[in-house]
């Protein structure tokens, strides 16, 4: 039996291809999550009562159901109805939608922490409500949201592993596969864990670098 | 001089509380109008009614002869023509000083970045802050922030500027720099309405003073005459508080 180190080297190509899928899936989900999270967050603060209730119901519904159920619904459930999606696409949609409602709540918090005077000042200059949101509220909210949003991004990065359940060959799936082929689950999972940790560490580092880079004196959440 | 603003029978209620009762006055181009009165008298509400930050219930507001208190009017274009300076400055936190003053020309007037920068630099120079162009609002004193917020209003090239207690949030030693910027503007012929507790400014800089009490204009006229010989008992009482302190 080869040593752990040699085994790790041996399975590295498969594991790295899994990590690459994990990375791609994460980037898609996180981008979708932030984009729709921002829109939903703005809608929850600024839209009419009617849209507010629709968005609130949507957010609460998605927060109230397990992510795995949402994934199965989109992959198997919609598949049953004739809408067959590729596993990676189904996972991207399900996880992206799932994370967007959490991002929405972080955006809502960030927007509500901005002093009302900022909006009033923009409106007093003759800017429309939507332009005020675009040029005054969002640039501030995007900065204020980074710390809490980063947590969700890191969480999502790891949570892409549920895509394994619909057969996406991401990192956990690869660990399982190599473990099964070689009857060495223990080592395969350890290698996967190490790769996850390194990737998450890198993501955290990137987020804190971004946070420092875009920071503006006087614009941060009260500590 | 031509009349730039004419307010006729303006009223405003918050629930059952009548904050403005039949307010009428007019303002000529280049005049500085000081609005004085005790806290809660309705003076800030009057200012906010003029640009519909707080829409009035009834009455007419004629800006260069056109009634702007109708639903058909495009309030955004009216607001762009009426600069507003807030008590607590409200500079845009995420923008530096140059970007704050460029904001109006760029985002509201739709000018190019280059044109906006030129206008902004000139207005920042006018309020004596050109060395702070790269700073952020939080790095400035209250007086400096207020001077920049005046520059931000000026950069829109408004027809008149509304000042809502511009020195009330400042430490006493910082009010002077803001008042001197405002005095310079008045002397250059900027039309302005200034809601203020600075009686010295009202008396020596304003062309006209309005005294408001409980939502009513009690007295209006030339400051020197009103301060020396108030016609109404309430005006006399209000002014006597300041005389005693001075």
PDB file of N, CA and C in Angstrom, chain A residues 93-173:
ATOM      1  N   UNK A  93     -28.372  26.947 -10.983  1.00  0.00           N
ATOM      2  CA  UNK A  93     -29.634  27.682 -10.783  1.00  0.00           C
ATOM      3  C   UNK A  93     -30.098  27.550  -9.324  1.00  0.00           C
ATOM      4  N   UNK A  94     -30.143  26.299  -8.845  1.00  0.00           N
ATOM      5  CA  UNK A  94     -30.683  26.066  -7.496  1.00  0.00           C
ATOM      6  C   UNK A  94     -29.845  26.780  -6.433  1.00  0.00           C
ATOM      7  N   UNK A  95     -28.533  26.607  -6.518  1.00  0.00           N
ATOM      8  CA  UNK A  95     -27.680  27.210  -5.491  1.00  0.00           C
ATOM      9  C   UNK A  95     -27.633  28.736  -5.636  1.00  0.00           C
ATOM     10  N   UNK A  96     -27.665  29.200  -6.878  1.00  0.00           N
ATOM     11  CA  UNK A  96     -27.664  30.652  -7.113  1.00  0.00           C
ATOM     12  C   UNK A  96     -28.906  31.297  -6.519  1.00  0.00           C
ATOM     13  N   UNK A  97     -30.063  30.674  -6.763  1.00  0.00           N
ATOM     14  CA  UNK A  97     -31.313  31.199  -6.207  1.00  0.00           C
ATOM     15  C   UNK A  97     -31.278  31.125  -4.682  1.00  0.00           C
ATOM     16  N   UNK A  98     -30.782  30.005  -4.190  1.00  0.00           N
ATOM     17  CA  UNK A  98     -30.738  29.822  -2.738  1.00  0.00           C
ATOM     18  C   UNK A  98     -29.890  30.903  -2.062  1.00  0.00           C
ATOM     19  N   UNK A  99     -28.705  31.122  -2.603  1.00  0.00           N
ATOM     20  CA  UNK A  99     -27.814  32.089  -1.950  1.00  0.00           C
ATOM     21  C   UNK A  99     -28.313  33.523  -2.148  1.00  0.00           C
ATOM     22  N   UNK A 100     -29.050  33.770  -3.252  1.00  0.00           N
ATOM     23  CA  UNK A 100     -29.510  35.140  -3.516  1.00  0.00           C
ATOM     24  C   UNK A 100     -30.442  35.655  -2.415  1.00  0.00           C
ATOM     25  N   UNK A 101     -31.236  34.770  -1.818  1.00  0.00           N
ATOM     26  CA  UNK A 101     -32.167  35.279  -0.799  1.00  0.00           C
ATOM     27  C   UNK A 101     -31.413  35.662   0.486  1.00  0.00           C
ATOM     28  N   UNK A 102     -30.322  34.962   0.749  1.00  0.00           N
ATOM     29  CA  UNK A 102     -29.511  35.365   1.907  1.00  0.00           C
ATOM     30  C   UNK A 102     -28.788  36.672   1.611  1.00  0.00           C
ATOM     31  N   UNK A 103     -28.238  36.753   0.394  1.00  0.00           N
ATOM     32  CA  UNK A 103     -27.586  38.013   0.003  1.00  0.00           C
ATOM     33  C   UNK A 103     -28.594  39.164   0.059  1.00  0.00           C
ATOM     34  N   UNK A 104     -29.837  38.879  -0.331  1.00  0.00           N
ATOM     35  CA  UNK A 104     -30.880  39.913  -0.316  1.00  0.00           C
ATOM     36  C   UNK A 104     -31.040  40.493   1.087  1.00  0.00           C
ATOM     37  N   UNK A 105     -31.024  39.613   2.087  1.00  0.00           N
ATOM     38  CA  UNK A 105     -31.173  40.088   3.457  1.00  0.00           C
ATOM     39  C   UNK A 105     -29.976  40.930   3.881  1.00  0.00           C
ATOM     40  N   UNK A 106     -28.778  40.531   3.448  1.00  0.00           N
ATOM     41  CA  UNK A 106     -27.600  41.340   3.776  1.00  0.00           C
ATOM     42  C   UNK A 106     -27.658  42.695   3.086  1.00  0.00           C
ATOM     43  N   UNK A 107     -28.127  42.696   1.836  1.00  0.00           N
ATOM     44  CA  UNK A 107     -28.255  43.973   1.124  1.00  0.00           C
ATOM     45  C   UNK A 107     -29.291  44.869   1.791  1.00  0.00           C
ATOM     46  N   UNK A 108     -30.389  44.254   2.195  1.00  0.00           N
ATOM     47  CA  UNK A 108     -31.428  45.041   2.870  1.00  0.00           C
ATOM     48  C   UNK A 108     -30.853  45.707   4.121  1.00  0.00           C
ATOM     49  N   UNK A 109     -30.111  44.925   4.908  1.00  0.00           N
ATOM     50  CA  UNK A 109     -29.501  45.483   6.120  1.00  0.00           C
ATOM     51  C   UNK A 109     -28.548  46.614   5.789  1.00  0.00           C
ATOM     52  N   UNK A 110     -27.733  46.428   4.756  1.00  0.00           N
ATOM     53  CA  UNK A 110     -26.756  47.456   4.379  1.00  0.00           C
ATOM     54  C   UNK A 110     -27.471  48.723   3.932  1.00  0.00           C
ATOM     55  N   UNK A 111     -28.512  48.556   3.105  1.00  0.00           N
ATOM     56  CA  UNK A 111     -29.239  49.728   2.604  1.00  0.00           C
ATOM     57  C   UNK A 111     -29.903  50.478   3.758  1.00  0.00           C
ATOM     58  N   UNK A 112     -30.473  49.709   4.684  1.00  0.00           N
ATOM     59  CA  UNK A 112     -31.180  50.366   5.791  1.00  0.00           C
ATOM     60  C   UNK A 112     -30.227  51.041   6.768  1.00  0.00           C
ATOM     61  N   UNK A 113     -28.947  50.677   6.713  1.00  0.00           N
ATOM     62  CA  UNK A 113     -28.001  51.323   7.622  1.00  0.00           C
ATOM     63  C   UNK A 113     -27.477  52.644   7.047  1.00  0.00           C
ATOM     64  N   UNK A 114     -27.803  52.929   5.785  1.00  0.00           N
ATOM     65  CA  UNK A 114     -27.378  54.200   5.182  1.00  0.00           C
ATOM     66  C   UNK A 114     -28.281  55.319   5.699  1.00  0.00           C
ATOM     67  N   UNK A 115     -27.674  56.446   6.096  1.00  0.00           N
ATOM     68  CA  UNK A 115     -28.477  57.538   6.649  1.00  0.00           C
ATOM     69  C   UNK A 115     -29.497  58.033   5.624  1.00  0.00           C
ATOM     70  N   UNK A 116     -30.757  58.246   6.068  1.00  0.00           N
ATOM     71  CA  UNK A 116     -31.803  58.705   5.140  1.00  0.00           C
ATOM     72  C   UNK A 116     -31.411  59.997   4.410  1.00  0.00           C
ATOM     73  N   UNK A 117     -30.606  60.818   5.059  1.00  0.00           N
ATOM     74  CA  UNK A 117     -30.189  62.090   4.460  1.00  0.00           C
ATOM     75  C   UNK A 117     -29.479  61.929   3.129  1.00  0.00           C
ATOM     76  N   UNK A 118     -28.855  60.775   2.895  1.00  0.00           N
ATOM     77  CA  UNK A 118     -28.153  60.551   1.625  1.00  0.00           C
ATOM     78  C   UNK A 118     -29.144  60.524   0.465  1.00  0.00           C
ATOM     79  N   UNK A 119     -30.244  59.817   0.688  1.00  0.00           N
ATOM     80  CA  UNK A 119     -31.284  59.741  -0.336  1.00  0.00           C
ATOM     81  C   UNK A 119     -31.948  61.105  -0.526  1.00  0.00           C
ATOM     82  N   UNK A 120     -32.247  61.758   0.606  1.00  0.00           N
ATOM     83  CA  UNK A 120     -32.913  63.063   0.536  1.00  0.00           C
ATOM     84  C   UNK A 120     -32.040  64.064  -0.221  1.00  0.00           C
ATOM     85  N   UNK A 121     -30.720  64.015   0.048  1.00  0.00           N
ATOM     86  CA  UNK A 121     -29.819  64.945  -0.625  1.00  0.00           C
ATOM     87  C   UNK A 121     -29.838  64.715  -2.134  1.00  0.00           C
ATOM     88  N   UNK A 122     -29.811  63.445  -2.538  1.00  0.00           N
ATOM     89  CA  UNK A 122     -29.819  63.140  -3.978  1.00  0.00           C
ATOM     90  C   UNK A 122     -31.126  63.604  -4.612  1.00  0.00           C
ATOM     91  N   UNK A 123     -32.251  63.333  -3.914  1.00  0.00           N
ATOM     92  CA  UNK A 123     -33.557  63.748  -4.448  1.00  0.00           C
ATOM     93  C   UNK A 123     -33.678  65.260  -4.498  1.00  0.00           C
ATOM     94  N   UNK A 124     -33.097  65.943  -3.501  1.00  0.00           N
ATOM     95  CA  UNK A 124     -33.203  67.406  -3.456  1.00  0.00           C
ATOM     96  C   UNK A 124     -32.447  68.053  -4.615  1.00  0.00           C
ATOM     97  N   UNK A 125     -31.504  67.290  -5.204  1.00  0.00           N
ATOM     98  CA  UNK A 125     -30.754  67.841  -6.339  1.00  0.00           C
ATOM     99  C   UNK A 125     -31.480  67.603  -7.660  1.00  0.00           C
ATOM    100  N   UNK A 126     -32.593  66.879  -7.593  1.00  0.00           N
ATOM    101  CA  UNK A 126     -33.374  66.656  -8.807  1.00  0.00           C
ATOM    102  C   UNK A 126     -33.116  65.313  -9.451  1.00  0.00           C
ATOM    103  N   UNK A 127     -32.519  64.398  -8.702  1.00  0.00           N
ATOM    104  CA  UNK A 127     -32.268  63.062  -9.235  1.00  0.00           C
ATOM    105  C   UNK A 127     -33.501  62.198  -8.978  1.00  0.00           C
ATOM    106  N   UNK A 128     -33.842  61.346  -9.934  1.00  0.00           N
ATOM    107  CA  UNK A 128     -34.987  60.456  -9.734  1.00  0.00           C
ATOM    108  C   UNK A 128     -34.646  59.426  -8.658  1.00  0.00           C
ATOM    109  N   UNK A 129     -35.687  58.761  -8.171  1.00  0.00           N
ATOM    110  CA  UNK A 129     -35.494  57.771  -7.112  1.00  0.00           C
ATOM    111  C   UNK A 129     -34.540  56.664  -7.567  1.00  0.00           C
ATOM    112  N   UNK A 130     -34.748  56.169  -8.784  1.00  0.00           N
ATOM    113  CA  UNK A 130     -33.928  55.042  -9.242  1.00  0.00           C
ATOM    114  C   UNK A 130     -32.501  55.456  -9.519  1.00  0.00           C
ATOM    115  N   UNK A 131     -32.318  56.664 -10.026  1.00  0.00           N
ATOM    116  CA  UNK A 131     -30.946  57.146 -10.217  1.00  0.00           C
ATOM    117  C   UNK A 131     -30.269  57.386  -8.873  1.00  0.00           C
ATOM    118  N   UNK A 132     -31.035  57.846  -7.895  1.00  0.00           N
ATOM    119  CA  UNK A 132     -30.467  58.040  -6.556  1.00  0.00           C
ATOM    120  C   UNK A 132     -29.999  56.709  -5.983  1.00  0.00           C
ATOM    121  N   UNK A 133     -30.812  55.675  -6.201  1.00  0.00           N
ATOM    122  CA  UNK A 133     -30.422  54.347  -5.730  1.00  0.00           C
ATOM    123  C   UNK A 133     -29.149  53.910  -6.454  1.00  0.00           C
ATOM    124  N   UNK A 134     -29.133  54.112  -7.761  1.00  0.00           N
ATOM    125  CA  UNK A 134     -28.009  53.671  -8.582  1.00  0.00           C
ATOM    126  C   UNK A 134     -26.698  54.401  -8.212  1.00  0.00           C
ATOM    127  N   UNK A 135     -26.779  55.711  -8.015  1.00  0.00           N
ATOM    128  CA  UNK A 135     -25.544  56.478  -7.851  1.00  0.00           C
ATOM    129  C   UNK A 135     -25.172  56.791  -6.408  1.00  0.00           C
ATOM    130  N   UNK A 136     -26.124  56.683  -5.499  1.00  0.00           N
ATOM    131  CA  UNK A 136     -25.819  57.041  -4.108  1.00  0.00           C
ATOM    132  C   UNK A 136     -25.979  55.840  -3.175  1.00  0.00           C
ATOM    133  N   UNK A 137     -27.112  55.160  -3.272  1.00  0.00           N
ATOM    134  CA  UNK A 137     -27.379  54.090  -2.311  1.00  0.00           C
ATOM    135  C   UNK A 137     -26.548  52.840  -2.619  1.00  0.00           C
ATOM    136  N   UNK A 138     -26.582  52.361  -3.863  1.00  0.00           N
ATOM    137  CA  UNK A 138     -25.871  51.116  -4.174  1.00  0.00           C
ATOM    138  C   UNK A 138     -24.357  51.195  -3.982  1.00  0.00           C
ATOM    139  N   UNK A 139     -23.696  52.265  -4.412  1.00  0.00           N
ATOM    140  CA  UNK A 139     -22.244  52.296  -4.175  1.00  0.00           C
ATOM    141  C   UNK A 139     -21.903  52.197  -2.683  1.00  0.00           C
ATOM    142  N   UNK A 140     -22.776  52.749  -1.852  1.00  0.00           N
ATOM    143  CA  UNK A 140     -22.522  52.654  -0.412  1.00  0.00           C
ATOM    144  C   UNK A 140     -22.894  51.270   0.108  1.00  0.00           C
ATOM    145  N   UNK A 141     -24.052  50.765  -0.336  1.00  0.00           N
ATOM    146  CA  UNK A 141     -24.520  49.457   0.134  1.00  0.00           C
ATOM    147  C   UNK A 141     -23.537  48.358  -0.257  1.00  0.00           C
ATOM    148  N   UNK A 142     -23.001  48.438  -1.472  1.00  0.00           N
ATOM    149  CA  UNK A 142     -22.060  47.416  -1.931  1.00  0.00           C
ATOM    150  C   UNK A 142     -20.822  47.357  -1.043  1.00  0.00           C
ATOM    151  N   UNK A 143     -20.415  48.494  -0.531  1.00  0.00           N
ATOM    152  CA  UNK A 143     -19.267  48.496   0.386  1.00  0.00           C
ATOM    153  C   UNK A 143     -19.673  47.966   1.757  1.00  0.00           C
ATOM    154  N   UNK A 144     -20.821  48.437   2.236  1.00  0.00           N
ATOM    155  CA  UNK A 144     -21.250  48.043   3.581  1.00  0.00           C
ATOM    156  C   UNK A 144     -21.576  46.554   3.670  1.00  0.00           C
ATOM    157  N   UNK A 145     -21.948  45.959   2.542  1.00  0.00           N
ATOM    158  CA  UNK A 145     -22.423  44.582   2.561  1.00  0.00           C
ATOM    159  C   UNK A 145     -21.262  43.575   2.564  1.00  0.00           C
ATOM    160  N   UNK A 146     -20.064  44.034   2.248  1.00  0.00           N
ATOM    161  CA  UNK A 146     -18.949  43.091   2.053  1.00  0.00           C
ATOM    162  C   UNK A 146     -18.718  42.133   3.236  1.00  0.00           C
ATOM    163  N   UNK A 147     -18.613  42.629   4.467  1.00  0.00           N
ATOM    164  CA  UNK A 147     -18.310  41.675   5.549  1.00  0.00           C
ATOM    165  C   UNK A 147     -19.326  40.542   5.684  1.00  0.00           C
ATOM    166  N   UNK A 148     -20.617  40.879   5.697  1.00  0.00           N
ATOM    167  CA  UNK A 148     -21.614  39.813   5.859  1.00  0.00           C
ATOM    168  C   UNK A 148     -21.755  38.994   4.587  1.00  0.00           C
ATOM    169  N   UNK A 149     -21.625  39.652   3.452  1.00  0.00           N
ATOM    170  CA  UNK A 149     -21.701  38.960   2.176  1.00  0.00           C
ATOM    171  C   UNK A 149     -20.563  37.942   2.036  1.00  0.00           C
ATOM    172  N   UNK A 150     -19.390  38.293   2.550  1.00  0.00           N
ATOM    173  CA  UNK A 150     -18.239  37.385   2.476  1.00  0.00           C
ATOM    174  C   UNK A 150     -18.540  36.070   3.174  1.00  0.00           C
ATOM    175  N   UNK A 151     -19.193  36.144   4.307  1.00  0.00           N
ATOM    176  CA  UNK A 151     -19.564  34.921   5.026  1.00  0.00           C
ATOM    177  C   UNK A 151     -20.422  34.023   4.154  1.00  0.00           C
ATOM    178  N   UNK A 152     -21.388  34.626   3.498  1.00  0.00           N
ATOM    179  CA  UNK A 152     -22.293  33.863   2.647  1.00  0.00           C
ATOM    180  C   UNK A 152     -21.535  33.273   1.452  1.00  0.00           C
ATOM    181  N   UNK A 153     -20.599  34.040   0.925  1.00  0.00           N
ATOM    182  CA  UNK A 153     -19.813  33.568  -0.219  1.00  0.00           C
ATOM    183  C   UNK A 153     -18.989  32.341   0.177  1.00  0.00           C
ATOM    184  N   UNK A 154     -18.362  32.412   1.343  1.00  0.00           N
ATOM    185  CA  UNK A 154     -17.549  31.289   1.821  1.00  0.00           C
ATOM    186  C   UNK A 154     -18.431  30.068   2.093  1.00  0.00           C
ATOM    187  N   UNK A 155     -19.556  30.331   2.698  1.00  0.00           N
ATOM    188  CA  UNK A 155     -20.503  29.264   2.986  1.00  0.00           C
ATOM    189  C   UNK A 155     -20.943  28.590   1.689  1.00  0.00           C
ATOM    190  N   UNK A 156     -21.267  29.411   0.695  1.00  0.00           N
ATOM    191  CA  UNK A 156     -21.734  28.908  -0.598  1.00  0.00           C
ATOM    192  C   UNK A 156     -20.664  28.083  -1.290  1.00  0.00           C
ATOM    193  N   UNK A 157     -19.439  28.568  -1.153  1.00  0.00           N
ATOM    194  CA  UNK A 157     -18.312  27.866  -1.775  1.00  0.00           C
ATOM    195  C   UNK A 157     -18.291  26.407  -1.327  1.00  0.00           C
ATOM    196  N   UNK A 158     -18.464  26.201  -0.051  1.00  0.00           N
ATOM    197  CA  UNK A 158     -18.461  24.836   0.481  1.00  0.00           C
ATOM    198  C   UNK A 158     -19.771  24.112   0.161  1.00  0.00           C
ATOM    199  N   UNK A 159     -20.856  24.898   0.128  1.00  0.00           N
ATOM    200  CA  UNK A 159     -22.166  24.286  -0.053  1.00  0.00           C
ATOM    201  C   UNK A 159     -22.397  23.788  -1.475  1.00  0.00           C
ATOM    202  N   UNK A 160     -21.517  24.179  -2.409  1.00  0.00           N
ATOM    203  CA  UNK A 160     -21.644  23.632  -3.769  1.00  0.00           C
ATOM    204  C   UNK A 160     -21.492  22.114  -3.746  1.00  0.00           C
ATOM    205  N   UNK A 161     -20.966  21.584  -2.634  1.00  0.00           N
ATOM    206  CA  UNK A 161     -20.797  20.126  -2.540  1.00  0.00           C
ATOM    207  C   UNK A 161     -22.137  19.376  -2.619  1.00  0.00           C
ATOM    208  N   UNK A 162     -23.256  20.042  -2.349  1.00  0.00           N
ATOM    209  CA  UNK A 162     -24.537  19.332  -2.482  1.00  0.00           C
ATOM    210  C   UNK A 162     -24.822  18.968  -3.943  1.00  0.00           C
ATOM    211  N   UNK A 163     -24.133  19.628  -4.875  1.00  0.00           N
ATOM    212  CA  UNK A 163     -24.320  19.311  -6.301  1.00  0.00           C
ATOM    213  C   UNK A 163     -23.925  17.862  -6.590  1.00  0.00           C
ATOM    214  N   UNK A 164     -23.113  17.312  -5.730  1.00  0.00           N
ATOM    215  CA  UNK A 164     -22.749  15.890  -5.754  1.00  0.00           C
ATOM    216  C   UNK A 164     -24.000  15.020  -5.859  1.00  0.00           C
ATOM    217  N   UNK A 165     -25.052  15.456  -5.172  1.00  0.00           N
ATOM    218  CA  UNK A 165     -26.278  14.652  -5.107  1.00  0.00           C
ATOM    219  C   UNK A 165     -26.986  14.525  -6.450  1.00  0.00           C
ATOM    220  N   UNK A 166     -26.695  15.417  -7.402  1.00  0.00           N
ATOM    221  CA  UNK A 166     -27.294  15.261  -8.729  1.00  0.00           C
ATOM    222  C   UNK A 166     -26.223  14.870  -9.754  1.00  0.00           C
ATOM    223  N   UNK A 167     -25.059  14.457  -9.259  1.00  0.00           N
ATOM    224  CA  UNK A 167     -24.041  13.909 -10.151  1.00  0.00           C
ATOM    225  C   UNK A 167     -23.114  14.903 -10.817  1.00  0.00           C
ATOM    226  N   UNK A 168     -22.978  16.084 -10.203  1.00  0.00           N
ATOM    227  CA  UNK A 168     -21.993  17.036 -10.734  1.00  0.00           C
ATOM    228  C   UNK A 168     -20.606  16.591 -10.254  1.00  0.00           C
ATOM    229  N   UNK A 169     -19.621  16.449 -11.149  1.00  0.00           N
ATOM    230  CA  UNK A 169     -18.314  15.932 -10.738  1.00  0.00           C
ATOM    231  C   UNK A 169     -17.462  16.975 -10.033  1.00  0.00           C
ATOM    232  N   UNK A 170     -17.990  17.510  -8.937  1.00  0.00           N
ATOM    233  CA  UNK A 170     -17.215  18.543  -8.222  1.00  0.00           C
ATOM    234  C   UNK A 170     -16.286  17.854  -7.208  1.00  0.00           C
ATOM    235  N   UNK A 171     -15.678  18.633  -6.356  1.00  0.00           N
ATOM    236  CA  UNK A 171     -14.602  18.118  -5.504  1.00  0.00           C
ATOM    237  C   UNK A 171     -15.043  16.959  -4.604  1.00  0.00           C
ATOM    238  N   UNK A 172     -16.175  17.113  -3.943  1.00  0.00           N
ATOM    239  CA  UNK A 172     -16.618  16.040  -3.053  1.00  0.00           C
ATOM    240  C   UNK A 172     -16.931  14.766  -3.857  1.00  0.00           C
ATOM    241  N   UNK A 173     -17.542  14.949  -5.022  1.00  0.00           N
ATOM    242  CA  UNK A 173     -17.861  13.803  -5.876  1.00  0.00           C
ATOM    243  C   UNK A 173     -16.579  13.082  -6.289  1.00  0.00           C
TER     244      UNK A 173
END
